[in-house]
C-alpha positions in Angstrom: 49.5 -39.0 -11.9 51.1 -39.2 -15.4 49.2 -39.4 -18.7 50.2 -43.0 -19.3 48.9 -44.2 -16.0 45.6 -42.5 -16.7 45.5 -44.3 -20.1 46.2 -47.6 -18.4 43.5 -46.9 -15.8 41.0 -46.3 -18.7 42.2 -49.5 -20.4 42.3 -51.8 -17.4 41.2 -51.4 -13.7 43.5 -54.3 -12.8 46.5 -52.4 -14.3 45.5 -49.3 -12.4 45.3 -51.2 -9.1 48.7 -52.8 -9.8 50.2 -49.4 -10.5 48.8 -48.0 -7.3 50.2 -51.0 -5.3 53.6 -50.7 -7.0 53.9 -47.0 -6.3 53.0 -47.6 -2.6 55.7 -50.3 -2.4 58.2 -48.1 -4.1 57.4 -45.2 -1.7 57.7 -47.4 1.4 61.0 -48.9 0.1 62.4 -45.4 -0.6 61.3 -44.2 2.9 62.9 -47.3 4.5 66.1 -46.7 2.5 66.3 -43.1 3.6 65.7 -43.9 7.2 68.3 -46.7 7.1 70.9 -44.5 5.5 70.2 -41.8 8.2 70.6 -44.3 11.0 73.7 -45.7 9.4 75.4 -42.3 9.1 74.5 -41.5 12.7 76.0 -44.7 13.8 79.2 -44.0 11.8 79.5 -40.5 13.4 79.1 -42.0 16.9 81.9 -44.4 16.1 84.2 -41.6 15.1 83.8 -39.7 18.4 
């Protein structure tokens, strides 16, 4: 957790909750992107053979 998110948490619980939700969404999106890229590269390698 960074210092500015701690400051926001002190200032507003709503902002803290929003930051938490946003970071979860970003983590899920990043994970899905990595999995998608891995599957795509495997499919491409299969086509080459």
